[in-house]
Coordinates of C-alpha atoms in Angstrom, one line a residue:
A73 CA 111.8 34.3 81.8
M74 CA 108.8 34.8 79.5
G75 CA 111.0 34.5 76.4
I76 CA 110.6 38.1 75.1
E77 CA 114.1 38.9 73.9
D78 CA 114.1 42.7 73.4
A79 CA 112.4 43.8 76.6
H80 CA 114.3 46.8 78.0
L81 CA 114.0 49.9 80.2
D82 CA 115.3 53.1 78.4
E83 CA 117.0 56.1 79.9
Y84 CA 113.7 57.9 80.4
G85 CA 112.0 55.1 82.3
Y86 CA 109.9 53.7 79.4
V87 CA 109.6 49.9 78.9
Y88 CA 109.6 48.5 75.4
A89 CA 109.1 44.9 74.3
T90 CA 108.0 42.9 71.3
I91 CA 106.0 39.7 70.9
P92 CA 107.1 38.6 67.4
A93 CA 104.6 37.9 64.7
N94 CA 103.8 34.2 64.1
T95 CA 101.7 34.5 60.9
E96 CA 102.7 34.8 57.3
K97 CA 100.1 37.5 56.8
Q98 CA 101.1 41.2 56.6
V99 CA 99.4 42.4 59.8
P100 CA 99.6 46.0 61.2
V101 CA 101.8 46.2 64.3
I102 CA 99.6 46.7 67.3
C103 CA 100.8 48.3 70.6
F104 CA 99.3 47.9 74.1
C105 CA 100.2 50.6 76.5
S106 CA 99.7 51.2 80.3
H107 CA 101.4 53.5 82.7
M108 CA 103.5 52.6 85.7
D109 CA 103.0 55.6 87.8
T110 CA 100.1 56.1 90.3
S111 CA 98.2 59.3 91.1
P112 CA 99.9 61.9 93.4
D113 CA 96.4 62.7 94.8
C114 CA 96.7 59.9 97.3
S115 CA 99.7 58.2 98.9
G116 CA 101.0 55.1 97.0
A117 CA 103.7 54.3 99.6
G118 CA 103.5 51.0 101.4
V119 CA 100.4 49.7 99.7
K120 CA 99.0 46.5 101.4
P121 CA 96.7 44.8 98.9
I122 CA 93.8 42.7 100.2
I123 CA 91.8 40.2 98.2
H124 CA 88.2 39.9 99.4
R125 CA 87.2 36.6 98.0
N126 CA 83.7 35.6 96.9
Y127 CA 82.2 39.1 97.4
D128 CA 78.7 38.8 98.9
G129 CA 77.4 42.4 98.3
S130 CA 78.0 43.7 101.8
P131 CA 80.1 46.8 102.7
I132 CA 83.8 46.3 102.6
V133 CA 85.5 47.9 105.6
L134 CA 89.2 48.6 105.1
P135 CA 91.1 47.4 108.2
D136 CA 93.8 50.1 108.6
D137 CA 91.2 52.9 108.5
P138 CA 87.7 51.6 109.3
S139 CA 86.2 55.0 108.2
Q140 CA 87.1 53.9 104.7
V141 CA 84.1 51.7 103.6
L142 CA 83.2 50.5 100.1
S143 CA 79.5 50.0 99.8
P144 CA 77.3 49.3 96.8
E145 CA 75.6 52.6 97.4
N146 CA 78.8 54.6 96.9
H147 CA 80.3 52.2 94.4
P148 CA 77.4 51.0 92.2
H149 CA 79.5 48.7 90.1
L150 CA 80.1 46.5 93.2
K151 CA 76.5 45.3 92.6
D152 CA 77.8 43.5 89.5
Q153 CA 80.6 41.8 91.4
I154 CA 78.7 39.3 93.6
G155 CA 80.8 36.1 93.8
N156 CA 83.9 37.7 92.4
D157 CA 87.2 38.5 94.1
I158 CA 87.7 42.2 94.9
I159 CA 91.1 43.7 95.5
T160 CA 91.5 46.8 97.6
A161 CA 94.3 48.5 99.6
S162 CA 94.1 48.5 103.4
G163 CA 92.6 52.0 103.9
T164 CA 95.6 54.3 104.2
T165 CA 96.8 54.3 100.5
L166 CA 95.4 54.0 97.1
L167 CA 95.6 50.6 95.5
G168 CA 97.4 51.5 92.3
A169 CA 95.1 49.6 90.0
D170 CA 95.3 52.8 87.9
N171 CA 97.2 51.6 86.1
K172 CA 99.0 48.6 87.5
A173 CA 96.0 46.6 86.6
G174 CA 96.6 47.4 82.9
L175 CA 100.3 46.4 83.3
A176 CA 99.3 43.1 84.8
E177 CA 96.8 42.4 82.1
I178 CA 99.2 43.2 79.3
M179 CA 101.8 40.9 80.9
D180 CA 99.3 38.1 81.3
A181 CA 98.3 38.4 77.6
A182 CA 102.0 38.5 76.6
H183 CA 102.5 35.3 78.6
F184 CA 99.6 33.7 76.8
F185 CA 101.0 34.5 73.4
M186 CA 104.5 33.3 74.3
T187 CA 103.2 30.0 75.5
H188 CA 100.5 29.4 72.8
P189 CA 102.3 29.7 69.4
E190 CA 99.3 28.0 67.7
V191 CA 97.4 31.3 68.2
K192 CA 98.2 33.4 65.2
H193 CA 98.9 37.1 65.5
G194 CA 101.0 39.9 64.0
A195 CA 103.8 41.7 65.8
I196 CA 102.7 43.1 69.2
R197 CA 104.5 46.0 70.8
I198 CA 104.4 46.6 74.5
L199 CA 104.9 50.1 76.0
F200 CA 104.9 51.0 79.7
T201 CA 105.1 54.7 80.4
P202 CA 106.0 56.8 83.4
D203 CA 104.5 60.2 84.4
E204 CA 101.0 59.7 82.9
E205 CA 99.3 61.1 86.0
I206 CA 101.1 64.4 85.6
G207 CA 100.4 64.7 81.9
R208 CA 103.9 63.8 80.7
G209 CA 103.4 60.1 80.0
V210 CA 104.5 60.1 76.4
D211 CA 106.8 63.1 76.4
K212 CA 109.9 60.9 75.7
V213 CA 108.4 58.0 73.7
D214 CA 110.5 57.1 70.8
M215 CA 107.8 56.6 68.1
E216 CA 110.3 55.3 65.5
K217 CA 111.6 52.7 68.0
L218 CA 108.1 51.8 69.0
G219 CA 107.3 51.2 65.3
A220 CA 103.5 50.5 65.8
D221 CA 100.7 51.2 63.4
F222 CA 97.8 51.3 65.9
G223 CA 97.6 51.1 69.6
Y224 CA 95.3 50.6 72.7
T225 CA 95.8 51.9 76.2
V226 CA 94.5 49.5 78.8
D227 CA 93.5 52.1 81.4
G228 CA 89.7 52.1 81.6
E229 CA 87.1 51.4 84.3
Q230 CA 84.0 49.2 83.9
R231 CA 84.4 45.8 82.3
G232 CA 83.4 46.1 78.6
S233 CA 84.1 49.8 78.4
L234 CA 85.8 51.3 75.4
E235 CA 86.6 54.9 75.2
D236 CA 87.3 56.6 71.9
E237 CA 86.9 60.2 73.0
T238 CA 88.7 62.4 75.5
F239 CA 88.6 66.0 76.6
S240 CA 90.7 68.4 74.7
A241 CA 93.0 70.1 77.3
D242 CA 95.0 73.3 77.9
A243 CA 96.7 74.7 80.9
V244 CA 96.8 78.4 81.8
V245 CA 99.4 80.0 84.0
I246 CA 98.6 83.5 85.2
T247 CA 101.4 85.5 86.9
I248 CA 100.4 88.7 88.6
H249 CA 103.2 91.2 89.4
G250 CA 102.0 93.6 92.1
V251 CA 103.6 96.6 93.7
S252 CA 105.2 96.0 97.2
A253 CA 105.5 98.6 99.9
H254 CA 105.9 98.7 103.6
P255 CA 102.4 98.1 105.1
G256 CA 102.8 101.0 107.5
F257 CA 103.4 103.4 104.6
A258 CA 101.5 101.7 101.8
K259 CA 98.6 104.0 101.3
G260 CA 98.2 104.8 97.6
K261 CA 101.2 102.7 96.7
L262 CA 100.8 99.0 97.5
E263 CA 99.1 96.8 95.0
S264 CA 98.8 93.2 96.3
A265 CA 99.2 90.4 93.8
V266 CA 97.7 88.0 96.3
K267 CA 94.5 90.1 96.6
A268 CA 94.2 90.5 92.8
G269 CA 94.5 86.7 92.4
A270 CA 91.9 86.1 95.1
E271 CA 89.5 88.5 93.3
L272 CA 90.0 86.6 90.0
L273 CA 89.1 83.4 91.7
A274 CA 86.1 85.0 93.3
R275 CA 84.8 86.1 89.9
L276 CA 84.8 82.6 88.4
P277 CA 81.2 81.4 87.7
K278 CA 79.7 79.7 90.7
D279 CA 77.0 77.7 89.0
R280 CA 78.7 76.5 85.8
L281 CA 82.1 75.9 84.1
S282 CA 83.6 74.2 87.1
P283 CA 84.3 70.4 87.7
E284 CA 81.8 70.4 90.6
T285 CA 78.9 71.9 88.5
T286 CA 79.4 70.0 85.2
G287 CA 79.0 66.5 83.8
G288 CA 78.5 64.7 80.6
R289 CA 79.9 66.7 77.7
Q290 CA 80.2 70.0 79.6
G291 CA 83.7 71.6 79.9
F292 CA 85.2 73.6 82.7
I293 CA 87.8 76.1 84.0
H294 CA 89.5 74.6 87.1
P295 CA 92.0 76.5 89.3
L296 CA 94.6 74.0 90.4
S297 CA 96.9 76.1 92.5
F298 CA 97.4 79.6 93.9
E299 CA 100.6 80.8 95.6
G300 CA 102.4 84.0 96.0
M301 CA 103.1 87.1 98.0
V302 CA 102.2 90.8 97.7
E303 CA 104.8 91.4 94.9
K304 CA 104.0 88.3 92.8
A305 CA 101.3 85.6 92.7
T306 CA 100.9 82.6 90.3
L307 CA 97.6 80.9 89.5
Q308 CA 97.5 77.6 87.6
F309 CA 94.3 76.5 85.8
I310 CA 93.3 73.5 83.6
I311 CA 90.8 74.1 80.8
R312 CA 88.8 71.2 79.5
D313 CA 86.1 70.5 76.8
F314 CA 85.3 67.8 74.3
E315 CA 85.1 70.5 71.6
T316 CA 88.6 72.0 71.0
P317 CA 87.4 75.4 69.9
K318 CA 85.6 75.9 73.2
L319 CA 89.0 75.9 75.0
K320 CA 89.7 79.3 73.5
E321 CA 86.2 80.6 74.6
Y322 CA 87.0 79.6 78.2
E323 CA 90.5 81.1 78.0
D324 CA 89.0 84.3 76.6
L325 CA 86.6 84.4 79.5
L326 CA 89.4 84.0 82.0
R327 CA 91.3 86.7 80.3
R328 CA 88.4 89.1 80.4
L329 CA 87.8 88.5 84.1
L330 CA 91.5 89.1 84.8
D331 CA 91.4 92.4 82.8
E332 CA 88.4 93.5 84.9
V333 CA 90.2 92.7 88.2
M334 CA 93.4 94.4 87.1
Q335 CA 91.6 97.7 86.4
A336 CA 91.8 98.3 90.2
Y337 CA 95.6 97.6 90.1
P338 CA 96.9 100.2 87.5
N339 CA 100.6 99.9 88.3
S340 CA 100.6 96.1 88.3
H341 CA 101.0 93.8 85.3
V342 CA 100.2 90.3 84.3
E343 CA 101.4 87.4 82.2
F344 CA 98.9 85.0 80.7
K345 CA 100.3 81.8 79.3
V346 CA 98.3 79.1 77.5
I347 CA 100.0 75.6 77.3
E348 CA 98.5 73.0 75.0
Q349 CA 98.3 69.6 76.9
Y350 CA 96.3 67.2 74.6
R351 CA 93.5 67.0 72.2
N352 CA 90.4 64.9 71.8
M353 CA 91.6 61.6 70.3
K354 CA 88.3 61.1 68.4
E355 CA 89.5 63.7 65.9
V356 CA 92.1 61.1 64.9
L357 CA 90.2 57.8 65.6
D358 CA 87.3 58.8 63.3
K359 CA 89.8 58.5 60.4
Y360 CA 90.5 54.8 61.3
P361 CA 87.2 53.3 62.3
Q362 CA 88.5 49.7 62.3
V363 CA 90.6 50.4 65.4
V364 CA 87.5 50.9 67.5
E365 CA 85.4 48.4 65.6
Y366 CA 87.9 45.6 66.2
A367 CA 88.0 46.5 69.9
E368 CA 84.2 46.2 70.1
E369 CA 84.3 42.8 68.5
A370 CA 87.1 41.7 70.9
I371 CA 85.0 42.7 73.8
R372 CA 82.0 40.8 72.5
R373 CA 84.1 37.7 71.9
A374 CA 85.1 37.9 75.6
G375 CA 81.4 37.5 76.4
L376 CA 80.8 41.2 77.3
R377 CA 78.7 44.0 76.0
P378 CA 80.8 46.8 74.6
I379 CA 80.1 50.1 76.4
K380 CA 81.4 53.0 74.3
S381 CA 81.9 56.2 76.3
S382 CA 83.8 59.4 76.4
I383 CA 86.5 60.1 79.0
R384 CA 86.1 63.3 81.1
G385 CA 89.9 63.4 81.2
G386 CA 92.8 62.2 79.0
T387 CA 95.0 59.2 78.6
D388 CA 98.4 58.5 77.1
G389 CA 96.3 57.5 74.0
S390 CA 95.1 61.1 73.6
R391 CA 98.6 62.3 72.8
L392 CA 99.7 59.1 71.1
S393 CA 96.9 59.5 68.6
F394 CA 98.2 62.9 67.6
M395 CA 101.7 61.5 67.5
G396 CA 100.7 59.1 64.7
L397 CA 99.5 56.1 66.8
P398 CA 95.6 56.0 66.8
C399 CA 95.0 54.7 70.3
P400 CA 91.6 54.3 72.0
N401 CA 91.3 53.1 75.6
I402 CA 90.0 49.7 76.7
F403 CA 88.9 48.7 80.2
A404 CA 91.3 47.5 82.9
G405 CA 88.6 47.1 85.5
E406 CA 89.9 49.8 87.9
H407 CA 87.4 51.7 90.0
A408 CA 87.5 54.7 92.4
F409 CA 91.0 55.5 91.2
H410 CA 93.0 58.3 92.9
S411 CA 91.5 57.4 96.2
K412 CA 91.9 55.1 99.3
Q413 CA 88.8 53.2 98.2
E414 CA 90.2 52.2 94.8
W415 CA 89.3 48.6 93.8
V416 CA 89.5 46.1 91.0
S417 CA 88.0 42.7 90.4
V418 CA 90.1 39.7 89.6
Q419 CA 87.5 38.5 87.2
D420 CA 87.3 41.8 85.4
M421 CA 91.1 41.7 84.9
E422 CA 90.7 38.3 83.4
K423 CA 88.2 39.6 81.0
A424 CA 90.6 42.4 80.0
V425 CA 93.2 39.8 79.2
E426 CA 90.8 37.9 77.1
T427 CA 89.9 41.1 75.2
I428 CA 93.6 41.8 74.5
I429 CA 94.0 38.3 73.1
H430 CA 90.9 38.4 71.0
L431 CA 91.9 41.8 69.7
C432 CA 95.2 40.5 68.4
R433 CA 93.5 37.6 66.8
I434 CA 91.0 39.8 65.0
W435 CA 93.7 42.0 63.5
E436 CA 95.4 38.9 62.1
E437 CA 92.1 37.4 60.8
R438 CA 91.1 40.5 59.0
S439 CA 94.5 41.3 57.5

């Protein structure tokens, strides 16, 4: 209905589309990317969105669970939203603004370009991905088909924010193979993999290197899951830091702690597997400074102050950057994501649309 002729869903669940260039200039092909999935941390089934119009600064009580209350004390950015229209869920699910807000903003910008041919721009590629929240958002992206030179994910928080740095990330899977025996006759024989795993977790630092004790640019070791029985137990960790070499330092620490624990289990053995997840996109973006500079200018043209920051996490752009598509993250306006108190402002979404439009115009102007 919008007039985009090549929009399609591929076999892996990715959506591709093109807004054709309408300028005679040779302009780099720019991609805008958002993800369709929502976080598994909170239910996304049966979402009932509510628009709280002309927000007056008072607490917002979500009707389906009155214990869910959004207040400016717990959500400081609400203080900047007086008079705006706030969208929430009803209290029993997340909203899904992460990242459906980005999808809506890209679609609105696409509609603008398709209905305003007088606004000059180069070719614009649209990419919607699945599985971002489980770290597989770009596993099956066809980079040749995408055919873009530079990209932007639209998956950020505060209006005006621009993120050009992410964590570097590994996963570690530890498998402990214990020795099983009948508990009534286990003396001197049984070596419990469950107990060994529990001892490893107990040895992790209590006052540092964990999500709950770090902030800013500090990294961490985070146990995600622990399951097993006497004979076999599996522990999964995520390892994060802005400096890629520190990942190995944390992994070596985890390995040393494991070796210490296993000294008490001489007949057991372990597997220690490191899986690379993504790397800090700043390592790539610093080679293409115009990608971030143009985004800052677009934010200013939308009447906002650019707020450059680092993400204590990752985006599809982290991996896309290392797949040949330098790709910082611009704001979508989503807040309190992965929770029942997730919210977004209509007016912030409108500013995100304006930013996308200005960004495309800037690339055309400076080509």
